[in-house]
Each structure stands twice: as C-alpha cells, then as structure tokens.
mmCIF file of C-alpha atoms in Angstrom:
data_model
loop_
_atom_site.group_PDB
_atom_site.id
_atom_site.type_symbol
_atom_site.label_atom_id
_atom_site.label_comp_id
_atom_site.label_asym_id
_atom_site.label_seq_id
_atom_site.Cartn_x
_atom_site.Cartn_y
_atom_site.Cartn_z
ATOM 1 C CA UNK A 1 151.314 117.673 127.049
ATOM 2 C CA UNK A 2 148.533 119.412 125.249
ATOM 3 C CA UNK A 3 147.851 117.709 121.904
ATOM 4 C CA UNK A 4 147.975 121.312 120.231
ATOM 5 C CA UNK A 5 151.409 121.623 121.664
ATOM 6 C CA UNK A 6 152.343 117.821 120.439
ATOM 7 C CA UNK A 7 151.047 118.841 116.752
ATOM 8 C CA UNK A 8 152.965 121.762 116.399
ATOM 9 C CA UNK A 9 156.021 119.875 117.608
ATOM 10 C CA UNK A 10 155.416 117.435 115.431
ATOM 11 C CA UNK A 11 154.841 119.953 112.404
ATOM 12 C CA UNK A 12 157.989 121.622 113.476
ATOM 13 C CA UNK A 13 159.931 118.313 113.598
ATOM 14 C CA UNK A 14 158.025 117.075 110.071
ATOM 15 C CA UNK A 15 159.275 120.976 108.329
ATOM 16 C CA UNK A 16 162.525 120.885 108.953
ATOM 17 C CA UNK A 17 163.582 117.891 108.036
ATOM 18 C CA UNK A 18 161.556 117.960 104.715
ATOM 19 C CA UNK A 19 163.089 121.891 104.300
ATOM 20 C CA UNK A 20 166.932 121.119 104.194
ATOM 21 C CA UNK A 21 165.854 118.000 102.254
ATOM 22 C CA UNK A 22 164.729 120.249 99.889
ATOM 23 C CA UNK A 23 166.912 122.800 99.859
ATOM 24 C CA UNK A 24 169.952 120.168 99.599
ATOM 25 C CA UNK A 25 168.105 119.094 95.963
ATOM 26 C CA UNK A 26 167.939 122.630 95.159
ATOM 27 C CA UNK A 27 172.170 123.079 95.780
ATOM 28 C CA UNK A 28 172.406 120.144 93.672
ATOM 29 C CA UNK A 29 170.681 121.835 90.941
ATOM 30 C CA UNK A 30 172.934 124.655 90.721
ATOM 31 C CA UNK A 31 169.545 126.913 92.451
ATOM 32 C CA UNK A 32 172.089 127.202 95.901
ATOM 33 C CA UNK A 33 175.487 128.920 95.644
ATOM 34 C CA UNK A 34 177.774 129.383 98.369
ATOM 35 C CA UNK A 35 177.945 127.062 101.147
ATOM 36 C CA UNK A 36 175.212 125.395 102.606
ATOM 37 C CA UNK A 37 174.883 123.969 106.262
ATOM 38 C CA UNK A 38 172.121 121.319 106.826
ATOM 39 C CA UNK A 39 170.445 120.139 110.100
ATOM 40 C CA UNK A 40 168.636 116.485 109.511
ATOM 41 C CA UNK A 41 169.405 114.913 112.828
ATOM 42 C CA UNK A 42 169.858 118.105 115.567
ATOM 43 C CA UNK A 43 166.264 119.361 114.939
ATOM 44 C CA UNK A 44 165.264 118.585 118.597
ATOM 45 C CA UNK A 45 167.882 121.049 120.115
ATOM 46 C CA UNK A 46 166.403 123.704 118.014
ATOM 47 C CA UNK A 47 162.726 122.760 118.207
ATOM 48 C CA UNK A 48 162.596 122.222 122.217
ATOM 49 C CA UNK A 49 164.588 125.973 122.735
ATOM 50 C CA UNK A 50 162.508 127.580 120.205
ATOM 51 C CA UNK A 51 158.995 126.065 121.654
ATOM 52 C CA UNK A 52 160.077 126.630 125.408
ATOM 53 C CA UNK A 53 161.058 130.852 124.578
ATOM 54 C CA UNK A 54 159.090 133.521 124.731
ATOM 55 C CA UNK A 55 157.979 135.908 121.793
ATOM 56 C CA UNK A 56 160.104 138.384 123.283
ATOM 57 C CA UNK A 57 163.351 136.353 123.742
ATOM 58 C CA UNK A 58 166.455 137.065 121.413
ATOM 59 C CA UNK A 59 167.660 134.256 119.586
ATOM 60 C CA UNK A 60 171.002 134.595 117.897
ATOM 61 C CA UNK A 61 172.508 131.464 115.444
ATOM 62 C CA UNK A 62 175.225 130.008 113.699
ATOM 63 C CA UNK A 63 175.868 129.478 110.391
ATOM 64 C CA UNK A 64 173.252 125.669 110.415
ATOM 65 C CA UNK A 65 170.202 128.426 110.999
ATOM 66 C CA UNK A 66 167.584 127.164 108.455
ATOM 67 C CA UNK A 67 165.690 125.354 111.202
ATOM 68 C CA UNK A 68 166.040 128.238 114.028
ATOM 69 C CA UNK A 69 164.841 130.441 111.761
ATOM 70 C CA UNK A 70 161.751 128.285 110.416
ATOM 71 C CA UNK A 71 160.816 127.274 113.879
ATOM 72 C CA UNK A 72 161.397 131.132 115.173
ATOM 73 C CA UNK A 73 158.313 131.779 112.905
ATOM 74 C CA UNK A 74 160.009 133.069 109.615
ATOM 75 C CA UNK A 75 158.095 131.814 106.913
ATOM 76 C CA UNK A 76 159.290 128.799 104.567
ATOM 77 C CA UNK A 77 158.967 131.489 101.302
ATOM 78 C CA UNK A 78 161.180 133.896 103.438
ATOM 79 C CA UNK A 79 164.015 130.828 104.203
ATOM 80 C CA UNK A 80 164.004 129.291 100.805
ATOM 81 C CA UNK A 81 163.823 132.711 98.531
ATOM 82 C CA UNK A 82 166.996 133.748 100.710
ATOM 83 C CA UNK A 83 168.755 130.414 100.196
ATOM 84 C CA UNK A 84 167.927 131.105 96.389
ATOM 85 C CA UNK A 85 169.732 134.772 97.247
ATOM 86 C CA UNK A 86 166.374 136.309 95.641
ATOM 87 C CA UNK A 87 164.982 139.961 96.887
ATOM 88 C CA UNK A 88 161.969 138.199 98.534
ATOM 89 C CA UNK A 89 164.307 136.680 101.106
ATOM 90 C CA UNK A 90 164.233 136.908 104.897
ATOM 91 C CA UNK A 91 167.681 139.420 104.231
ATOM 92 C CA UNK A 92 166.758 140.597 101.008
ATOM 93 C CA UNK A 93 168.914 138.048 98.696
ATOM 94 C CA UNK A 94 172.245 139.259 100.111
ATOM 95 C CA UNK A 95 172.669 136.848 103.430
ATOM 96 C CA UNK A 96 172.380 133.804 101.911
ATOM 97 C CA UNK A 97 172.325 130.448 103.763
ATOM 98 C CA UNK A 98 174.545 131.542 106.981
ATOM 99 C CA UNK A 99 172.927 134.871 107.365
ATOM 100 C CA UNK A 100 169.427 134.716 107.985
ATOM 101 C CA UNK A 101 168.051 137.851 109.669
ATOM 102 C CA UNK A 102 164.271 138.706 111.326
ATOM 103 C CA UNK A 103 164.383 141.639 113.565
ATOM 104 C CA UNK A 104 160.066 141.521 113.763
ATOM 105 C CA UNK A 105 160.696 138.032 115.311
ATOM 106 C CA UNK A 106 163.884 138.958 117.720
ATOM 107 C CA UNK A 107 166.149 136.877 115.282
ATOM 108 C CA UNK A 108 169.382 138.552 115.236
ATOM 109 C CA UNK A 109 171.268 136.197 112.608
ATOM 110 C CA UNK A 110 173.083 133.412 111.692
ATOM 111 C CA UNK A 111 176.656 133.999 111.653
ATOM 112 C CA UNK A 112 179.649 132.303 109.254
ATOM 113 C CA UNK A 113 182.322 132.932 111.605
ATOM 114 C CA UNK A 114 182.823 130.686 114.063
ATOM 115 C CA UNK A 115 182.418 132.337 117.760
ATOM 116 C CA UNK A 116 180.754 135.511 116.646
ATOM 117 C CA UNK A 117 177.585 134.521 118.032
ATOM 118 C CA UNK A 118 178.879 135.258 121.598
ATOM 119 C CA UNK A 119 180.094 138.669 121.276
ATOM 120 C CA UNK A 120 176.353 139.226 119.790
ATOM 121 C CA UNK A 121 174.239 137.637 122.928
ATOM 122 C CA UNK A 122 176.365 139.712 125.511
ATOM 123 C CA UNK A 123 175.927 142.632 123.883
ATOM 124 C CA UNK A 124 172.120 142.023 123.684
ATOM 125 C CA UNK A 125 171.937 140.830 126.986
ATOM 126 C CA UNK A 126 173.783 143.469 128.224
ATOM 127 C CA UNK A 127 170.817 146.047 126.778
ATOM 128 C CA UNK A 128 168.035 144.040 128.400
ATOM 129 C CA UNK A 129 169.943 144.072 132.355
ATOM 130 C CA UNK A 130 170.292 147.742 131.408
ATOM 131 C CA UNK A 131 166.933 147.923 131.174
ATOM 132 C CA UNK A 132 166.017 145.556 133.517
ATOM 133 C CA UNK A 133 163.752 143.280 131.541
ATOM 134 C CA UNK A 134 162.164 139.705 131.846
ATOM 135 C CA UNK A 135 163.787 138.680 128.024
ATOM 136 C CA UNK A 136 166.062 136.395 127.495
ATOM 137 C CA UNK A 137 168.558 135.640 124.565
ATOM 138 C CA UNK A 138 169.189 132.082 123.539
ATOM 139 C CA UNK A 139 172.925 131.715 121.873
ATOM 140 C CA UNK A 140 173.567 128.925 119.683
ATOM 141 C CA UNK A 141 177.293 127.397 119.411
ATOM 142 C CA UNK A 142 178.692 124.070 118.362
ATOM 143 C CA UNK A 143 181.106 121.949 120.178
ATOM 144 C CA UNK A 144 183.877 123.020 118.091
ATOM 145 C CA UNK A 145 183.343 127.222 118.887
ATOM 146 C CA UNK A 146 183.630 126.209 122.834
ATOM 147 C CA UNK A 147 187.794 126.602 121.854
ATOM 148 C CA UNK A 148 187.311 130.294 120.460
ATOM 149 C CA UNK A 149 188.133 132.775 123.020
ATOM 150 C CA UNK A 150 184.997 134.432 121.934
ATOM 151 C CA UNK A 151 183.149 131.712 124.364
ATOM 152 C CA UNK A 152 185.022 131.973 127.616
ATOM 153 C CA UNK A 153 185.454 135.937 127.514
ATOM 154 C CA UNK A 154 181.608 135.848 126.825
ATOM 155 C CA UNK A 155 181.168 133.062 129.786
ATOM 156 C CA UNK A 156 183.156 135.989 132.263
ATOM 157 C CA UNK A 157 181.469 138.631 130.844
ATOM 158 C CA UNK A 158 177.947 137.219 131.113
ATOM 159 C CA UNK A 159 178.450 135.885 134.842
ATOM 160 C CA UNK A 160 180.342 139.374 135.790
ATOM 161 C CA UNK A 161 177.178 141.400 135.202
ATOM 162 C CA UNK A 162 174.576 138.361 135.632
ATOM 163 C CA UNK A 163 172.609 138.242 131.956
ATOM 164 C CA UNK A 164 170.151 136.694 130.581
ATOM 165 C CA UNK A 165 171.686 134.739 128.099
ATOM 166 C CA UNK A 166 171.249 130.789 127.680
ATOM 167 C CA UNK A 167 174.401 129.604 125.946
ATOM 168 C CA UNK A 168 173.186 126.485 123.712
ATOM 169 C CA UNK A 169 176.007 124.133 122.577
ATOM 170 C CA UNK A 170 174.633 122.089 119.527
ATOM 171 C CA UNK A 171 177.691 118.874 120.347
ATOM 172 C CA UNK A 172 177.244 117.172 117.130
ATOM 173 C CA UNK A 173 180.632 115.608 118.014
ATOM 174 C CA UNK A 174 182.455 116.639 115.221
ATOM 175 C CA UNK A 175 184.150 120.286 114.404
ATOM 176 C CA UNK A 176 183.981 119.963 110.736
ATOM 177 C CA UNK A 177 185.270 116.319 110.621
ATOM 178 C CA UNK A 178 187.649 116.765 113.660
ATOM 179 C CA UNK A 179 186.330 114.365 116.480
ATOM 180 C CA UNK A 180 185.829 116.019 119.818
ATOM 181 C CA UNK A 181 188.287 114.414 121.871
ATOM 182 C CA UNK A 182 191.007 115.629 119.446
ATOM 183 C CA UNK A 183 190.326 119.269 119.392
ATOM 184 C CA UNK A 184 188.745 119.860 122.825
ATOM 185 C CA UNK A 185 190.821 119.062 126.637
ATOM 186 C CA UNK A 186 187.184 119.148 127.854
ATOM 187 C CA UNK A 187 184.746 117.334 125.830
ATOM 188 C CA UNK A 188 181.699 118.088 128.029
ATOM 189 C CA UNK A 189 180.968 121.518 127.281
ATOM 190 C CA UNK A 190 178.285 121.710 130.002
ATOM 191 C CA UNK A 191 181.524 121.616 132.527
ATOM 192 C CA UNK A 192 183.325 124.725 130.690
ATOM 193 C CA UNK A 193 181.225 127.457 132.435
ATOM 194 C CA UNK A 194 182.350 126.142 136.011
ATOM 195 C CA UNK A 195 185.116 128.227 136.376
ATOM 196 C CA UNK A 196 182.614 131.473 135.670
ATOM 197 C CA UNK A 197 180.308 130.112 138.419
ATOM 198 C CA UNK A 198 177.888 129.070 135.503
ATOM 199 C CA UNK A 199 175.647 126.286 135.824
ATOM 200 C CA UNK A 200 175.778 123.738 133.368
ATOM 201 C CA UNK A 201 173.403 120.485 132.001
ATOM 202 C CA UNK A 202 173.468 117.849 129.752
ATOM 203 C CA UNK A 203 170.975 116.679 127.819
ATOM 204 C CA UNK A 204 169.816 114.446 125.483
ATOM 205 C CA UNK A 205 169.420 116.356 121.973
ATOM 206 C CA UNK A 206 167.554 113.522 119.938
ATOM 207 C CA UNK A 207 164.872 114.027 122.554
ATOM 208 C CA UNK A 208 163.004 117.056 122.002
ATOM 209 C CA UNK A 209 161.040 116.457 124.947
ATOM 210 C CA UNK A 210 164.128 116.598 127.058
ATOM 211 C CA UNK A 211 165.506 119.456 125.556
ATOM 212 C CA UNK A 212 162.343 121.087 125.722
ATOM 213 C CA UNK A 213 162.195 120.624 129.514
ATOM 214 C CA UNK A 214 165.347 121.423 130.422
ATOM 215 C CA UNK A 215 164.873 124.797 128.350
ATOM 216 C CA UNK A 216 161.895 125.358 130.567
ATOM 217 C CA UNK A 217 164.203 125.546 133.654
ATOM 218 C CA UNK A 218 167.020 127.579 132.375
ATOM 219 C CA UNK A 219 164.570 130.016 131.158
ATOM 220 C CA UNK A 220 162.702 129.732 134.513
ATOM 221 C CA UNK A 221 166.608 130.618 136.447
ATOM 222 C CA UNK A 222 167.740 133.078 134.023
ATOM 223 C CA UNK A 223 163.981 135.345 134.220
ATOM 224 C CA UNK A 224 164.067 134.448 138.290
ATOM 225 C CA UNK A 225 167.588 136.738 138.294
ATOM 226 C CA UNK A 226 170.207 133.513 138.509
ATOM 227 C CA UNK A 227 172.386 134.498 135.676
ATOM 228 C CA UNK A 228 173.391 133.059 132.654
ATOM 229 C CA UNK A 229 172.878 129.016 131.963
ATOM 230 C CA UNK A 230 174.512 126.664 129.932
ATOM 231 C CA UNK A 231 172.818 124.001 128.254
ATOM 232 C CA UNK A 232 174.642 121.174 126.235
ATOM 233 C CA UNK A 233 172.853 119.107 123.643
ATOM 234 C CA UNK A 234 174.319 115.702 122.526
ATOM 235 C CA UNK A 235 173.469 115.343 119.381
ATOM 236 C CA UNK A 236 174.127 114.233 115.739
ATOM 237 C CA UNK A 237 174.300 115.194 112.263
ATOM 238 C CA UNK A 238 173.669 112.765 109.526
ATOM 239 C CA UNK A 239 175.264 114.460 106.594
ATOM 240 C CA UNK A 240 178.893 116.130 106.766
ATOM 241 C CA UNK A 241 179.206 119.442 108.057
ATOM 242 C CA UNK A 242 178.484 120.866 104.619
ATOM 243 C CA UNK A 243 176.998 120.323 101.125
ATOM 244 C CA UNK A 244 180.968 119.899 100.228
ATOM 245 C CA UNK A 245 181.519 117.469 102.951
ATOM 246 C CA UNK A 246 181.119 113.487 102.355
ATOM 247 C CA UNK A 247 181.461 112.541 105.500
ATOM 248 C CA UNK A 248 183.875 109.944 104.961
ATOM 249 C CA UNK A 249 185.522 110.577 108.464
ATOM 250 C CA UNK A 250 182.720 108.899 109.796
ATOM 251 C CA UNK A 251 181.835 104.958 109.319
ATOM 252 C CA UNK A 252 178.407 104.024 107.975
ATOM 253 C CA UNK A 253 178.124 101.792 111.411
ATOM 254 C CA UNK A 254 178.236 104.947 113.345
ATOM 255 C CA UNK A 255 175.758 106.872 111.054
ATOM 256 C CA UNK A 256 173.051 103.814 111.548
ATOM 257 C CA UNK A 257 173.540 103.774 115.184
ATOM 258 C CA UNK A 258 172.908 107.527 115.703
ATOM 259 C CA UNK A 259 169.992 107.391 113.059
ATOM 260 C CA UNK A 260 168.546 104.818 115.200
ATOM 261 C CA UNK A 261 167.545 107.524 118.156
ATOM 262 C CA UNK A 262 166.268 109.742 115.323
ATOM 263 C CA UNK A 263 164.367 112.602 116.672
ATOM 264 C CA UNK A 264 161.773 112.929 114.886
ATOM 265 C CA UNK A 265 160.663 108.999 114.399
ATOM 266 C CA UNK A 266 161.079 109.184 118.280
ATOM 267 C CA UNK A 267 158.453 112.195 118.986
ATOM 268 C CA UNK A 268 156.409 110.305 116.624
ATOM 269 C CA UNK A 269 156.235 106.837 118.654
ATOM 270 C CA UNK A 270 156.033 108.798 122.128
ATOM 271 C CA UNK A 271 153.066 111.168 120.641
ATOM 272 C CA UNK A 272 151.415 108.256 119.334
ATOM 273 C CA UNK A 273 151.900 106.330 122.631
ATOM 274 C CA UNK A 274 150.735 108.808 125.111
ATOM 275 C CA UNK A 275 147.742 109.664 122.399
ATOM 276 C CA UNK A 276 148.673 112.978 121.786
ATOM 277 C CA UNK A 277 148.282 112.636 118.157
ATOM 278 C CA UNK A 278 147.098 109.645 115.886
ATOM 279 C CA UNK A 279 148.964 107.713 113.347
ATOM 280 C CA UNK A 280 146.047 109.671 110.528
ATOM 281 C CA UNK A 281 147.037 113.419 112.137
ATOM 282 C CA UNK A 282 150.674 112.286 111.524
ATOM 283 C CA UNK A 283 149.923 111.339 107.709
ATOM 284 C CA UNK A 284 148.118 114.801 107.215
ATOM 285 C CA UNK A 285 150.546 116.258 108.852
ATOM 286 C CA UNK A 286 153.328 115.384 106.460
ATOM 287 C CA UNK A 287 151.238 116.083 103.382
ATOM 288 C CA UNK A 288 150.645 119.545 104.795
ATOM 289 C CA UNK A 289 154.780 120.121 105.423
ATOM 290 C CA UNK A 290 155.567 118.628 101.887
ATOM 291 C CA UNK A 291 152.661 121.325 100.148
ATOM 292 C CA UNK A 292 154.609 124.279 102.619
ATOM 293 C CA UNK A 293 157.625 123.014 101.177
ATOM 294 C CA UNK A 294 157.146 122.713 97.381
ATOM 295 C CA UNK A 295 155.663 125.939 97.507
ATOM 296 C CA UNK A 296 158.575 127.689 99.429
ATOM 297 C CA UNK A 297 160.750 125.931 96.419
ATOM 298 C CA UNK A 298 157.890 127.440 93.674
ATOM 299 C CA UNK A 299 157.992 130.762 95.527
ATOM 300 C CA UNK A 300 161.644 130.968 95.866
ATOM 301 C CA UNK A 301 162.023 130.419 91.713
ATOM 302 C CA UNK A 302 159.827 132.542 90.531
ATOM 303 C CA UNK A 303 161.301 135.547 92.935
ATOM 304 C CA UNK A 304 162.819 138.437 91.485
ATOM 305 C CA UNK A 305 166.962 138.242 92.177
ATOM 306 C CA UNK A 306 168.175 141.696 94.054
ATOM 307 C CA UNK A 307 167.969 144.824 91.730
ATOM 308 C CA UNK A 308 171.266 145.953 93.224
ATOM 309 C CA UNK A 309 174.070 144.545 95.205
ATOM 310 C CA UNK A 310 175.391 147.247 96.884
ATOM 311 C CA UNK A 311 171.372 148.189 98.772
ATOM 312 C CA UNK A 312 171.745 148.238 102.223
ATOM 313 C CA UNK A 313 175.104 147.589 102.522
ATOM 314 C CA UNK A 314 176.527 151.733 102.523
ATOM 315 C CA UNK A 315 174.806 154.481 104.784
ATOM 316 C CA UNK A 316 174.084 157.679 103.115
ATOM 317 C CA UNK A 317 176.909 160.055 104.679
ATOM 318 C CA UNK A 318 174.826 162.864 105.217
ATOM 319 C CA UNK A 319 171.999 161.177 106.235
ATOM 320 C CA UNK A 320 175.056 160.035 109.139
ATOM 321 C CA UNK A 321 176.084 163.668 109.477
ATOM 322 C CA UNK A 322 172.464 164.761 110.201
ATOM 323 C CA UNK A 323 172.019 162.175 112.996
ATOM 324 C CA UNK A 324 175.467 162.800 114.849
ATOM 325 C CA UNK A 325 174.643 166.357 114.985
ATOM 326 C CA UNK A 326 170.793 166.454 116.518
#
C-alpha cells in the first residue's frame, strides 16, 4: 500500500470516530434533536467501500450515514451544520441526521425507513444498464433490513436484468437490540442472494484492509458485466443502536471483547508495522481531525437555522404544468 493511501485511511478512520464523538456531546447538549444513529466501531465497512469506489459510483445509505457521507467527501461543516438542522447543511437543515443528501458527490441519501435503500439502488442501477455505463452503486443495509421484502424483491430484480449494484450488509449483530439468531432463519446474509444466483462473501468488518480488498473485487465483477454482488461485513457497534438506546441487552464482557479488534487501533498497529506511516504522522494526524472537528462544531453553531420550513419541500404547480406540456 502506498503511504498516501495508508494516511488518508488513517485520517478517514481518525474523523469519524472523533465526528460522532462529537456530535453525540452535541445531542447531549440539547444542539441535536431527533434521533441520532452513531457508528464508533463499523467505520471499516464504510471506509474500505468508500476508498475502493470510483468518483462516479452511486452510493445510497441508511439511516447510521454520518461516516458514508464524511468519507464520500462531504465536508465535516456540511455533516455537522445538518445534524444541527441549520441552512448551511449538506440538505439545507431539513434532513437531519438520517437524511443526508450530496447529489455533486453521487450520494443519494440516508434513509429512516428500514429497506428503502433497496428500492433506491435498483432504480439507479437500472438507469446506468440503460445506459450502459461502467458506474456502480454501492447499497448499504443492516442485518436486520435482510427480513424486509424490500431486499429479496431487490435481490430478483437486480439479478433479472444484471446491475451494477453491490448490496453492503453492515451485520452489527443486533436489529435494534434483537440478536440475530432471533429475528433472522439465516444469519449469514452473504448466503441470502443464492437463490437469485448472486454471489455472496464474508468478511471481516473491523479490518478495513479486508473490506477494502474484497470491495476491490466486487467492483472489479460488477464493471466486468457479472451482475450484482453481495458483500457481508461482520461487524460491531459499541453504543446502542441509538442516542436513546443503553445498550443494556448487551453485557459489558461482550462490548470489551469486540472493542478488542477495534478498527481503527488495528489499521494503526498494521500501518505502523509495515511502515506506512510513523507513530509522529499518527499524532499529527489526530490533532489535524480534532481542529476539522471543533470547527465543524464552531461552524455548525454559528449557522443560520432554515428561513422557512416548507422550501423545497412543494413544487410550484405551474412551473409542473409548463414542463408536462413542452
């Protein structure tokens, strides 16, 4: 690995975990309504997809987005001010924390219901076989949306007509604090697109490297004309599956244990090890992310909130009437 590529891993690894750090202070402080999702623990299985796509790929979220959309390329300011629901935000104040939007950077949204996402990335990928390009669309799902019937009409539909879409399952084990092998028959997603004629993998997803490389080759398949992939991601989240959430399904013993393969302490050790970076780059490295940070926080204060809440959300009718009759 190039060390440029190792250092912007590692800055990717280093920003989100110090983002939703932040941004779980500022729900604390009354600066967050709604709910809010966060991601310390999974940020391998959206750092490896993210660094392995293409500028022209699709990317299309769930409702945990923060990180897909930071490591997409959508600035800090841009995340934050939207958490904050301020007009400088990525969707103009009025998405929030579940629906982050960049259509510059191909990201088409995080999504609060659960299974939406699916419907989206056909639809998309549909549009690029149409027009027979070399994109892809990366669709993010957790464990618990592989029951929605969303998933397995998508699964037919995207196998039917042979599209680009990578189906990502985030399997953080739990679907809201339901354990897997209580709301699933099949617990390893990867297996669920057999029946399609989808090929599946399992991977490690507290090993960005892994991820990363197993990205590589679904992208490779999907742009070579093999149809749609599936990709699952074991992986782990370390607080409950919201700001709301304590967690206490879960015992502390099983928290440690999973914290112990943390994903970004293991980059670190491996980038050290192979001398991609130095244990001084790594130090300057998290200064820098903390400064990006705090002044994503300052930036997102001092934003002016929406002047009004119904921009954007109603069409002008005759501005419809003019287009449906040229």
């Amino acid at each position: 690995m190039q060390k440029s590529e190792a250092r912007a891993i590692y800055h990717d690894l280093l920003l989100a975990r110090e983002f939703e750090q932040a941004a779980a202070e500022a729900y604390t402080q009354g600066k967050i309504g709604g709910f809010l999702h966060l991601y310390p623990g999974e940020e391998a299985v959206a750092i490896g997809p993210l660094h392995a796509a293409d500028a022209g790929d699709y990317v299309v979220s769930t409702y945990r987005e923060h990180v897909h959309a930071l490591v997409r390329g959508i600035s800090p300011r841009a995340v934050m001010a939207e958490l904050f629901g301020k007009a400088t935000g990525c969707s103009r104040g009025y998405g929030g924390s579940m629906h982050l939007f960049d259509r510059e950077r191909r990201f088409l949204g995080g999504y609060a219901i659960v299974g939406e996402t699916f419907t989206v990335a056909i639809g998309v990928g549909y549009w690029i076989a149409m027009n027979e390009g070399r994109d892809a669309v990366l669709c993010y799902f957790g464990d618990g949306a592989a029951n929605q019937g969303t998933f397995h009409e998508s699964l037919n539909m995207a196998a039917l007509w042979k599209l680009p879409v990578l189906f990502i399952c985030e399997n953080n084990h739990y679907q809201i604090g339901t354990e897997i092998h209580r709301h699933t028959a099949v617990p390893e997603i990867h297996r669920h697109g057999v029946a399609y004629g989808i090929p599946g993998r399992k991977v490690d997803g507290m090993d960005v490297l892994a991820v990363l490389e197993a990205t590589r080759e679904a992208l490779r398949l999907i742009r070579d004309g093999a149809g749609p992939q599936l990709l699952e991601c074991e992986t782990y989240r370390y607080r409950g599956h919201s700001m709301a959430d304590a967690g206490a399904y879960r015992s502390a013993l099983e928290v440690a244990e999973l914290a112990a393969r943390d994903p970004v302490r293991q980059f670190e050790k491996i980038a050290c090890g192979n001398g991609w970076l130095k244990t001084e780059e790594c130090e300057a490295l998290a200064r820098q992310v903390r400064e990006e940070v705090e002044d994503a926080v300052r930036f997102a204060d001092e934003s002016p909130e929406p002047e009004r809440l119904d921009e954007g959300v109603h069409a002008e009718p005759f501005h419809l009437y003019g287009e449906a009759r040229s």
